[in-house]
XYZ file of C-alpha atoms in Angstrom:
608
model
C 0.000 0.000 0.000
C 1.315 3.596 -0.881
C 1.717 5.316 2.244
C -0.348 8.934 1.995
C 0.939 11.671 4.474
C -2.661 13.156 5.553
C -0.829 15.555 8.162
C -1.196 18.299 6.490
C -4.767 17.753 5.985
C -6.172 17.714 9.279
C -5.678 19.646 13.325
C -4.193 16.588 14.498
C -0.705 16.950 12.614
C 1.173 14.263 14.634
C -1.512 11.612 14.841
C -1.800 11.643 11.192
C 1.973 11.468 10.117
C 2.894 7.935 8.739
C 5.436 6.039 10.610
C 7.427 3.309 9.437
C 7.966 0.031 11.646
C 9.839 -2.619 10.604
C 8.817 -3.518 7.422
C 5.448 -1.685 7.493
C 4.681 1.648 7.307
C 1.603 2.444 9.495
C -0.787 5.131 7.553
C -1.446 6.822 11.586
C 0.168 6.623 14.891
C -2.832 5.255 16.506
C -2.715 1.574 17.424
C -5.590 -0.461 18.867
C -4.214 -2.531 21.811
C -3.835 -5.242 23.291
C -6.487 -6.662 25.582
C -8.432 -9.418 26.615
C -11.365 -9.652 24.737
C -12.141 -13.264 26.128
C -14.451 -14.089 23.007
C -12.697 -17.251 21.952
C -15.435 -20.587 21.707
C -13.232 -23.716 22.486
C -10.023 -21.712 22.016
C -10.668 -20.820 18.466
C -11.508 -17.139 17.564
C -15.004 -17.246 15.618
C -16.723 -14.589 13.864
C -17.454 -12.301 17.037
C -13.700 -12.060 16.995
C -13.871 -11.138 13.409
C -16.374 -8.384 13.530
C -15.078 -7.095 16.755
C -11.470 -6.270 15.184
C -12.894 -5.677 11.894
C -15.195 -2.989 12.843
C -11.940 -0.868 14.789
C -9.973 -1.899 11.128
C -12.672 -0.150 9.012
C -12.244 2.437 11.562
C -8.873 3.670 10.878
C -6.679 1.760 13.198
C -2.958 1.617 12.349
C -2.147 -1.258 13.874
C -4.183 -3.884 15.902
C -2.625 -6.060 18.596
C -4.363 -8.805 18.835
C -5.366 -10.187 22.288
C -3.038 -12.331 23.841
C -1.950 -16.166 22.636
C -0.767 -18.277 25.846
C 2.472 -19.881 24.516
C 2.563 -23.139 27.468
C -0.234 -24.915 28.872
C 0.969 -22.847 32.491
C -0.095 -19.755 30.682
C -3.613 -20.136 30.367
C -5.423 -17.838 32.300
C -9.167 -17.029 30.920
C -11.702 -19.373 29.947
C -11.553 -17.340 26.693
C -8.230 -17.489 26.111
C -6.817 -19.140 22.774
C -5.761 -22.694 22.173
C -1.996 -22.689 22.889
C 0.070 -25.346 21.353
C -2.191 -26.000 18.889
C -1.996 -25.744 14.762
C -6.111 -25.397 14.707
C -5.914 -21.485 15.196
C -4.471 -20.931 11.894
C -7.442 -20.915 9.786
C -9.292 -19.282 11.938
C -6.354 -16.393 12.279
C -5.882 -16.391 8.971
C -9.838 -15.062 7.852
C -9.112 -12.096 10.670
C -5.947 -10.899 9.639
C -7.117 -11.048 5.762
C -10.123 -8.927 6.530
C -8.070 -6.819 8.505
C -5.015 -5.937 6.391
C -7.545 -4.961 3.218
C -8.170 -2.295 5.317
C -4.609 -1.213 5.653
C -4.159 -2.457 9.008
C -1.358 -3.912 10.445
C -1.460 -6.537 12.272
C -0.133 -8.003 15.928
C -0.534 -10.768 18.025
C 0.477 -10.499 21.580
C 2.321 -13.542 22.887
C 2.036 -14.062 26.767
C 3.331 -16.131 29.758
C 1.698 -14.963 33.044
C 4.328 -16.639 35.418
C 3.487 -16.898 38.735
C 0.035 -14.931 38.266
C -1.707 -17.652 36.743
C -4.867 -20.101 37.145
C -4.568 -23.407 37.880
C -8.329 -23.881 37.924
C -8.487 -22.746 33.908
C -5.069 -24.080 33.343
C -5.058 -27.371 34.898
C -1.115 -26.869 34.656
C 1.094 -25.574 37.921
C 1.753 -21.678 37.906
C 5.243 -21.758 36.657
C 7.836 -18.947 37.850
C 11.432 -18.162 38.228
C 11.623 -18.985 41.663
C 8.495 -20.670 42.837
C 6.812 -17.246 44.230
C 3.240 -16.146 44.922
C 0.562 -15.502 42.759
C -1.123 -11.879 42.781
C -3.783 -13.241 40.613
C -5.402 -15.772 43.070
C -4.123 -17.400 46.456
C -1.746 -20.105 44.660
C 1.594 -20.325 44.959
C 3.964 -21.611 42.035
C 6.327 -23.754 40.610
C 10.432 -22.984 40.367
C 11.212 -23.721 36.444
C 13.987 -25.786 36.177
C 16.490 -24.975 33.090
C 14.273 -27.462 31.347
C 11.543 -25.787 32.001
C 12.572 -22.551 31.121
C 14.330 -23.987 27.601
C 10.786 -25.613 27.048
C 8.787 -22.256 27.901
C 11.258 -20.244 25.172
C 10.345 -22.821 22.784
C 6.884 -22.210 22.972
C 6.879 -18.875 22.631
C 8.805 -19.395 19.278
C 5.831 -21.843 17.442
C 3.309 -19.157 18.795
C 5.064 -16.675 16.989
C 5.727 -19.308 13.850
C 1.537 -20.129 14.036
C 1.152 -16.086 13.965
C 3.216 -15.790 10.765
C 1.065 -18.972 9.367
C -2.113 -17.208 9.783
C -0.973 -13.947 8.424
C -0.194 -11.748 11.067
C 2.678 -9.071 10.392
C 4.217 -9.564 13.855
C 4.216 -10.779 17.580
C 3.941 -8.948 20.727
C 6.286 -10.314 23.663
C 4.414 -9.609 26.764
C 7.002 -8.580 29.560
C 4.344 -6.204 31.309
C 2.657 -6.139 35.188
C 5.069 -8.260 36.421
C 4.827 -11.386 34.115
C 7.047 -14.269 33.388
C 9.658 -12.052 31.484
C 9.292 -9.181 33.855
C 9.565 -11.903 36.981
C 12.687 -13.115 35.737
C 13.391 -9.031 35.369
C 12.642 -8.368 38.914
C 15.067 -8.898 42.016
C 11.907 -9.565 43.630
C 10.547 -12.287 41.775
C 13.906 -13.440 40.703
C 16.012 -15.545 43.361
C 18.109 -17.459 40.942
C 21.728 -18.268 41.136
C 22.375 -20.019 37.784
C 22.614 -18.125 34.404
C 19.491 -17.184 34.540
C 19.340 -15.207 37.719
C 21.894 -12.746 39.346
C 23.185 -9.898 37.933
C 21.205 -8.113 35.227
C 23.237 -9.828 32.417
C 21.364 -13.242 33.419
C 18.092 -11.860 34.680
C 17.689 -10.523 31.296
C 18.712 -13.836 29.495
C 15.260 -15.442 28.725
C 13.549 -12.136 27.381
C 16.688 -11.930 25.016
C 16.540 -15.419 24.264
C 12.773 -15.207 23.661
C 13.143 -12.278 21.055
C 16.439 -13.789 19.566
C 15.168 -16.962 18.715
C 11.343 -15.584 17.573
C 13.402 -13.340 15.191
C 15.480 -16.437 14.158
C 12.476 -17.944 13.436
C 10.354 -15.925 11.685
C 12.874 -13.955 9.737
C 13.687 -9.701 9.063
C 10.573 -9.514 7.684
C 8.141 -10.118 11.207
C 7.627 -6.920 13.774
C 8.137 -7.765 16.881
C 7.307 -6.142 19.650
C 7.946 -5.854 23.220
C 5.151 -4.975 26.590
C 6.761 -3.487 29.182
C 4.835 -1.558 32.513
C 5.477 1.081 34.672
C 4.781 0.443 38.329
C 7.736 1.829 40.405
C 5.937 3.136 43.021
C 5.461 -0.026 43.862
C 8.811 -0.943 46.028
C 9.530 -4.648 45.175
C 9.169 -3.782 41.258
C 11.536 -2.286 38.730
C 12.304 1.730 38.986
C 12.166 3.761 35.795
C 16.008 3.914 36.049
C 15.767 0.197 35.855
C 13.409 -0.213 33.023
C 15.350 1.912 31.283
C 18.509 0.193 31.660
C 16.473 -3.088 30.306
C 15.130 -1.862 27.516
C 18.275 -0.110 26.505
C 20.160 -3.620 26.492
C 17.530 -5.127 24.708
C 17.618 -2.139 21.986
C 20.934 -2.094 21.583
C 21.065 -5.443 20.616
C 18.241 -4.762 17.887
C 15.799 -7.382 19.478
C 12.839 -5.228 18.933
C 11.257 -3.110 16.806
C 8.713 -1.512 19.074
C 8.162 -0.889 22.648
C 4.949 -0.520 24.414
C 4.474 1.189 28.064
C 1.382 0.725 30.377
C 1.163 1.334 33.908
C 0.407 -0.536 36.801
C 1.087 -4.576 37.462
C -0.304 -7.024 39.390
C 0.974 -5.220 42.660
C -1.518 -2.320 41.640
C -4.225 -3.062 39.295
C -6.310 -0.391 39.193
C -3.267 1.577 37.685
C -3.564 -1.342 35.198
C -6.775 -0.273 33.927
C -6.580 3.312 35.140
C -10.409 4.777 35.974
C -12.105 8.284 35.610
C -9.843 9.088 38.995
C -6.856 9.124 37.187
C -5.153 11.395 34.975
C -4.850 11.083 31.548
C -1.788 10.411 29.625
C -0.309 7.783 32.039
C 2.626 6.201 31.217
C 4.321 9.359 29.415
C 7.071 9.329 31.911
C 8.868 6.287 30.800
C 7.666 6.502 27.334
C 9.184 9.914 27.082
C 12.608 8.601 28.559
C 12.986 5.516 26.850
C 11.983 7.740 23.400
C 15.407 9.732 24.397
C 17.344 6.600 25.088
C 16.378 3.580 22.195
C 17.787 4.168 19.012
C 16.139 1.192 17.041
C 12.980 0.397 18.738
C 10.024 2.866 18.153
C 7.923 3.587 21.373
C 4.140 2.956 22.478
C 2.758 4.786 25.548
C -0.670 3.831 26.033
C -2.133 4.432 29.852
C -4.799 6.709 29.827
C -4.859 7.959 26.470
C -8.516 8.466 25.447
C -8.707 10.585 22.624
C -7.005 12.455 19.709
C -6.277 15.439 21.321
C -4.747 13.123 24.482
C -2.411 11.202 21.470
C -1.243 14.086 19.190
C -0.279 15.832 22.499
C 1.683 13.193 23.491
C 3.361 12.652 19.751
C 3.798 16.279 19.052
C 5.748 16.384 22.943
C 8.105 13.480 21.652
C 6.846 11.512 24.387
C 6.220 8.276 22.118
C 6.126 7.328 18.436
C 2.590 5.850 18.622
C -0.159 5.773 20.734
C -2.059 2.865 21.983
C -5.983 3.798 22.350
C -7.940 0.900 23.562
C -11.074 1.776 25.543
C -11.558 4.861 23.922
C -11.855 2.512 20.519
C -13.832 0.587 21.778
C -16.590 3.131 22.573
C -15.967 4.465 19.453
C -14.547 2.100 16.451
C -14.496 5.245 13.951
C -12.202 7.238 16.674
C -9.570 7.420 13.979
C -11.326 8.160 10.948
C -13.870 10.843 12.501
C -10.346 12.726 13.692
C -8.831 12.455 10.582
C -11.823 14.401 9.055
C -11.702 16.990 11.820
C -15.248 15.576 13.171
C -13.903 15.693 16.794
C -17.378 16.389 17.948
C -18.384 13.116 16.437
C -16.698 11.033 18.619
C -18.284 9.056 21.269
C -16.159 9.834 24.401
C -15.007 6.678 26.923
C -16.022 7.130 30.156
C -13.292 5.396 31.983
C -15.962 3.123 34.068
C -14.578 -0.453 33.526
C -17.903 -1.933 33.758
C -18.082 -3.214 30.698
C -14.812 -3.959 29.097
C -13.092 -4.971 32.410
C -15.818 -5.423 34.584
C -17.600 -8.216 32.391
C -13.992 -9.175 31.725
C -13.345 -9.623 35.186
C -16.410 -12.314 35.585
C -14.982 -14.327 32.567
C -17.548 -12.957 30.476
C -16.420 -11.209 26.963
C -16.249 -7.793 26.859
C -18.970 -5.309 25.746
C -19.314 -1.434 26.654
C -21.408 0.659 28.935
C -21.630 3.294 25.887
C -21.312 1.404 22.918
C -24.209 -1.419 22.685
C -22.771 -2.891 20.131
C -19.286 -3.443 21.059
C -18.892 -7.502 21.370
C -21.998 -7.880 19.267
C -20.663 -6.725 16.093
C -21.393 -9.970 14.764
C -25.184 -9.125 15.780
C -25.570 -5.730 15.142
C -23.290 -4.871 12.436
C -21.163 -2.336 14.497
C -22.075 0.986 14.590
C -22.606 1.659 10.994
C -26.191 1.577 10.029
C -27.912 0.917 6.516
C -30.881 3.009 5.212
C -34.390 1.491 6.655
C -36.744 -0.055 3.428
C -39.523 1.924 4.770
C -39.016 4.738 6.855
C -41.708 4.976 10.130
C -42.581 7.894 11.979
C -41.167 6.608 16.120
C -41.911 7.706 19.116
C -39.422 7.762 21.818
C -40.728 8.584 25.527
C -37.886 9.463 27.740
C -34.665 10.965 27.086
C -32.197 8.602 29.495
C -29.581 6.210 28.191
C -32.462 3.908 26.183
C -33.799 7.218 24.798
C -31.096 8.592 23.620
C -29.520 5.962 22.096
C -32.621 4.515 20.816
C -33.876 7.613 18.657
C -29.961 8.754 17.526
C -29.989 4.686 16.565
C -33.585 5.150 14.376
C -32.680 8.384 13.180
C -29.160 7.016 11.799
C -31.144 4.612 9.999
C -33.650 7.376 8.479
C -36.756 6.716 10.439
C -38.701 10.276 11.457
C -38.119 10.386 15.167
C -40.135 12.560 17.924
C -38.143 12.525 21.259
C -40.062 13.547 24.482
C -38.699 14.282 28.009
C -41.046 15.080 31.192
C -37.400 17.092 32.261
C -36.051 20.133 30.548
C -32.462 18.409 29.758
C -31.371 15.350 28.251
C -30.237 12.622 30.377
C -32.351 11.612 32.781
C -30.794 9.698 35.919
C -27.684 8.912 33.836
C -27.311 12.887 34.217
C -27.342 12.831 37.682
C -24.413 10.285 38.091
C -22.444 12.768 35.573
C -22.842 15.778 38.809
C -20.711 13.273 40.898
C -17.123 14.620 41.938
C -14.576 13.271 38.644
C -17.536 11.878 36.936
C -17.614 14.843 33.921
C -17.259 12.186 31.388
C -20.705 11.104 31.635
C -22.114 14.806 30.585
C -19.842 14.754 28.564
C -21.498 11.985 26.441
C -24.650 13.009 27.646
C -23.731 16.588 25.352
C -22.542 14.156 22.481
C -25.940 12.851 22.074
C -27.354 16.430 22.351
C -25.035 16.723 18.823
C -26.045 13.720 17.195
C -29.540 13.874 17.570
C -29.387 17.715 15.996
C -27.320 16.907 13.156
C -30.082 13.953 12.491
C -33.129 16.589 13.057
C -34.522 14.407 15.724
C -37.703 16.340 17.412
C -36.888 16.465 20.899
C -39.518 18.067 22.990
C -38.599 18.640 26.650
C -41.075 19.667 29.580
C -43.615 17.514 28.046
C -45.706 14.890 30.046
C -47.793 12.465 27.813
C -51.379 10.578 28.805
C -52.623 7.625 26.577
C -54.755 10.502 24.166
C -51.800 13.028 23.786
C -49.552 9.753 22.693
C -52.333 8.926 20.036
C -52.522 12.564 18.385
C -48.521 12.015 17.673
C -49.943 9.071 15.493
C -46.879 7.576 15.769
C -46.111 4.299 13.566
C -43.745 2.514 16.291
C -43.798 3.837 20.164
C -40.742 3.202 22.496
C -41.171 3.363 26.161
C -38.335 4.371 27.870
C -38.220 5.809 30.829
C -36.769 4.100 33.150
C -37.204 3.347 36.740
C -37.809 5.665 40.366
C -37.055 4.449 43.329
C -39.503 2.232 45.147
C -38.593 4.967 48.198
C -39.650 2.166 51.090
C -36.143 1.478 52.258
C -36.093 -2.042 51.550
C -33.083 -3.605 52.459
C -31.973 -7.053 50.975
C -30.170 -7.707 54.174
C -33.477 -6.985 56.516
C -35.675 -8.886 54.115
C -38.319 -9.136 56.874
C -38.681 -5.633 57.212
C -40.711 -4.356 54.420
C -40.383 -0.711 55.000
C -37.732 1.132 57.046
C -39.123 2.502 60.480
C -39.178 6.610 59.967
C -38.618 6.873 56.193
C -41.511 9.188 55.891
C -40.353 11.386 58.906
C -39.432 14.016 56.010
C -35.640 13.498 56.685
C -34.975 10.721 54.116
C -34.365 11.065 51.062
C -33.228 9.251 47.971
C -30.010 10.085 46.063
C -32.111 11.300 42.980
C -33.574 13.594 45.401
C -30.297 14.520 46.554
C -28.376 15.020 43.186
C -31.486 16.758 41.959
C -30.948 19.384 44.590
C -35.056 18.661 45.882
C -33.387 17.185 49.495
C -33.213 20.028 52.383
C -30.134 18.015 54.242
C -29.297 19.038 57.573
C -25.536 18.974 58.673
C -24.920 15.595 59.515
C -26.353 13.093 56.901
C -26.178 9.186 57.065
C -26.136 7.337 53.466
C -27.656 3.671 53.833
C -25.237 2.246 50.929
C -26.173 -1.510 50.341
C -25.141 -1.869 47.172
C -21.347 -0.522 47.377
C -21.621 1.370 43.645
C -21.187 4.853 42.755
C -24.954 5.641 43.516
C -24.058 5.919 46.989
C -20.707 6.185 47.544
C -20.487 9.120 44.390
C -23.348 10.833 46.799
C -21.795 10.816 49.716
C -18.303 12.127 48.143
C -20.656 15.178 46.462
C -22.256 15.961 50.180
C -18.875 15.476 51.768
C -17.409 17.878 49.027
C -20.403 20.197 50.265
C -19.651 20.346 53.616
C -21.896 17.899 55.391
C -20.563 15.493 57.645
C -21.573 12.168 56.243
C -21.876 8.643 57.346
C -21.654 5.679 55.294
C -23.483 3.005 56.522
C -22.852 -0.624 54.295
C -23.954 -4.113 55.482
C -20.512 -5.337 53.195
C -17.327 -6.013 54.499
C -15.584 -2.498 52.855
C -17.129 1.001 51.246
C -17.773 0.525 47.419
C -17.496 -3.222 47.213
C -19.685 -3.231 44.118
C -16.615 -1.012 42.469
C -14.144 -4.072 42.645
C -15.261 -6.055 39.781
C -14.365 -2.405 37.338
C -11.142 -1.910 39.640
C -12.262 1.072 40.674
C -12.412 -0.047 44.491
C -9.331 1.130 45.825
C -8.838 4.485 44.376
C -12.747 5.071 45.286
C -11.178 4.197 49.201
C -8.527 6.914 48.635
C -10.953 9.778 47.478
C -13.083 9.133 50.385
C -9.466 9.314 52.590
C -7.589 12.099 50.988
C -10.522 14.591 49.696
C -13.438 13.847 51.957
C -12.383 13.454 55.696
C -16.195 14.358 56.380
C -17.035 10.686 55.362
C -17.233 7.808 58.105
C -17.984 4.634 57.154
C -20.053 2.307 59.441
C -20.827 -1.571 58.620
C -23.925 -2.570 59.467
C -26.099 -6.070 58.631
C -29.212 -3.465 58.554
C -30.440 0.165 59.490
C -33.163 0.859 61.451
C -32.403 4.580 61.941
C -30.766 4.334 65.208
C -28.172 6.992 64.466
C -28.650 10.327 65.509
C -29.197 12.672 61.969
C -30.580 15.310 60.520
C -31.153 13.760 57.677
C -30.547 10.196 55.980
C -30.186 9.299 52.389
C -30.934 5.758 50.915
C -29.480 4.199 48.452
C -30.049 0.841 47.193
């Protein structure tokens, strides 16, 4: 393919300058990453796979790194991983990475040995390490590799990278990030050796050399590969910058690589891993930025907390990294890429940051989906988020502008179907809205104001203030009526952990409210207010951070065993913990299997 230089054709100069890598030239410097998308049916990727990575092809991507390939039965770690050791993927690679590259996309497979930090109970194989240390994945311990072992484990990694080059990929991955096999034999910590392959830095970096030496022996000039590295140094027992430096400077210098990509986080922190709406953006640009001073053959990847275009061509035009890695902003958005390219910023469907979909489904072994994007994961469904003309176009109704509303009628309208919007409220949103008024949680108005666009640009007639009865929804004389308007609390108090008690004693005392009440500014709160939190999610510990942040002292009351247990599953648990510690010293947290009321208040919110 002739490589086009479109920088001068569009605001985001640096995203849009083509790169080459190895023997590729990428058309952008925007990669899709990396990640778990656990979709694979008996270890073979199927046609959700397809459409999935397809869809973020068609959408401009660079360069797609394909989830992870265990290379040794101990490196299983997901129900949904691959097949490993097995010749049976190659057909099945081969139809993705054909559909792909006619889109100009290159394409990457990441390789990956979790060490220690595996799963017996997926694997049925002992966790195998450098020197038999724990697992930060579950409670297991693991297995010392023997030089055997170790010669074995190379191996693998090698016919991965050979089955890769079968099914047509341009290139491998080597994952040495969040503390990993290759980063545990890195790692003092993890590394107790005292053979060749442990000791001084010379021998602790022997099997990542060895790895990339003999994939590139294998596969030949003409095969990327790449190398995942982390940043987690404030984390004592792993590797300082000054350290991973050092590594990847030995590694470059002996032209093992052709890329480098940096994340943050590990399995000592993983919420840095998957960094939240609490964090910062552009994670990661610390080491990227050094080790872009310091390699002279391998280009660089940062890609922690880089949501959007603006976020990557201020990171390229800095000379932070070569390329960025956008992953979850992708996959709210698949035409990310292509909608900057054409200036169409506005356009894009911003990520939230939540984890609750693409981790947090993740996370419980399911595949992953999005909280914005319905159709991420059911590509193969739904056809993505491109949408053909309807054969007859209807006149719909659409009553209530929340989430369903919104996305309903923009969905409709896309697909050239007359649409009449109505809203009992005078703003677009409805609940969802509320969450956005939560301390860090801008993001969600943020898309709420997206839709706002949309649905003008598609001449949707959205008509707020108005409440409908059964006649007033028959003189629309609509040809298809949606209902959507969600739920209100049941405002009892119910409790699932006092099921006997079908009403809390005092809840209409004029004190208690709900947390719609309270985010819609209707609650008169008193100083000290109690939040009944049962459900440990961001409707009621996001409330009491926003009445804390007002000035009210505020109890949380939760029958669980820690504040916002409902946030672990998105790995937004602990950093949740340290708001509430660092920025809201007005919060207490009680546990409790159950209020009745007895705290002394002014006033009491309930959320459940």
């Amino acid at each position: 393919m002739v490589s086009v230089d479109k920088s001068t054709t569009t605001s985001f100069k640096h995203v849009f300058n083509p790169v080459k890598l190895g023997h590729k030239t990428l058309q952008n410097r925007i990669v899709f990453g990396a990640h778990t998308t656990n979709m694979a049916h008996k270890g073979l990727p199927d046609d959700q796979h397809l459409a999935y990575y397809l869809e973020r092809a068609r959408g401009g991507a660079a360069m797609i790194t394909v989830e992870p390939m265990p290379v040794h039965p101990a490196a299983v770690l997901t129900r949904g991983n691959f097949a490993h050791s097995s010749d049976a993927v190659i057909p099945y690679f081969a139809k993705l990475t054909e559909a792909c590259k006619a889109e100009g996309t290159v394409m990457i497979q990441q390789l990956y040995h979790v060490g220690a930090h595996g799963d017996w109970d997926n694997s049925w194989h002992a966790n195998w390490s450098p020197s038999g240390g724990p697992s930060y994945h579950d409670d297991d311990g693991s297995h010392a590799m023997c030089e055997t072992e170790i010669e074995e484990t190379i191996e693998g990694f090698v016919q991965a990278a050979i089955r890769c080059q079968r099914a047509g990929f341009d290139g491998v991955e080597i994952w040495a990030a969040y503390h990993c096999l290759l980063d545990q034999f890195w790692t003092p910590f993890s590394n107790q050796r005292r053979d060749k392959w442990g000791g001084k830095l010379e021998n602790r970096t022997r099997f990542s050399r060895e790895v990339l030496r003999c994939v590139r022996a294998a596969c030949g000039d003409d095969f990327i590969i790449g190398l995942s590295i982390n940043d987690d140094s404030d984390t004592n027992v792993c590797l300082s910058r000054d350290d991973m430096v050092e590594i990847m400077t030995i590694h470059d210098a002996e032209g093992l690589m052709d890329y480098v990509t940096v994340g943050v986080g590990s399995y000592f922190d993983f919420s840095k891993l998957l960094p939240s709406f609490q964090y910062p953006e552009n994670l990661g640009v610390d080491l990227s930025a050094r080790l872009k001073d310091k390699l002279t053959n391998a280009l660089v990847i940062a890609e922690a907390n880089i949501r959007t275009p603006e976020n990557a061509n201020t990171v390229l035009g800095a000379r932070q990294a070569d390329l960025v890695s956008i992953v979850r902003g992708q996959i709210a958005d698949p035409y990310l890429v292509e909608k900057a390219e054409a200036d169409r910023t506005d356009d894009i469907r911003g990520c939230l940051s939540c984890n609750q979909q693409c981790w947090g489904r993740r996370g419980r072994d399911y595949y992953i989906s999005c909280l914005v994007n319905p159709s991420a994961g059911h590509e193969h469904q739904m056809g993505g988020d491109c949408f053909t003309a309807a054969a007859n176009p209807k006149r719909i109704l659409v009553i209530g502008a929340g989430p369903a509303g919104l996305e309903t009628a923009r969905v409709a309208a896309e697909r050239g179907h007359s649409v009449i919007l109505v809203e009992a409220s005078s703003e677009l949103g409805g609940q969802f809205r509320l969450a956005g008024l939560q301390p860090r949680r801008g993001q969600i108005t943020d898309l709420i104001r997206w839709y706002g666009r949309q649905l003008d640009k598609l001449g949707v007639d959205i008509r707020f203030n108005t409440f409908l009865d059964a006649q007033d929804v028959l003189a629309i004389a609509a040809d298809e009526i949606v209902l959507a308007t969600g739920s209100l609390p049941c405002e009892t108090g119910f409790q699932k952990a006092l099921p006997h008690v079908p009403k809390l004693p005092g809840i209409s005392n004029g004190n208690v409210w709900s947390v719609e009440d309270v985010m819609n500014r209707a609650a008169h709160l008193g100083k000290h207010v109690v939040v009944l939190d049962e459900r440990g999610q961001w409707r009621g510990v996001g409330t009491a951070l926003h009445l804390a942040e007002a000035g009210h002292d505020v109890t949380v009351i939760t029958p669980n065993a820690m504040i916002a247990q409902g946030l672990v599953r998105s790995a937004t648990d602990l950093n949740a913990g340290r708001t509430r510690s660092q920025t809201c010293s007005r919060c207490l947290l009680r546990r409790s299997k159950g209020w009745t009321g007895a705290l002394a208040t002014n006033s009491a919110v309930v959320s459940l």
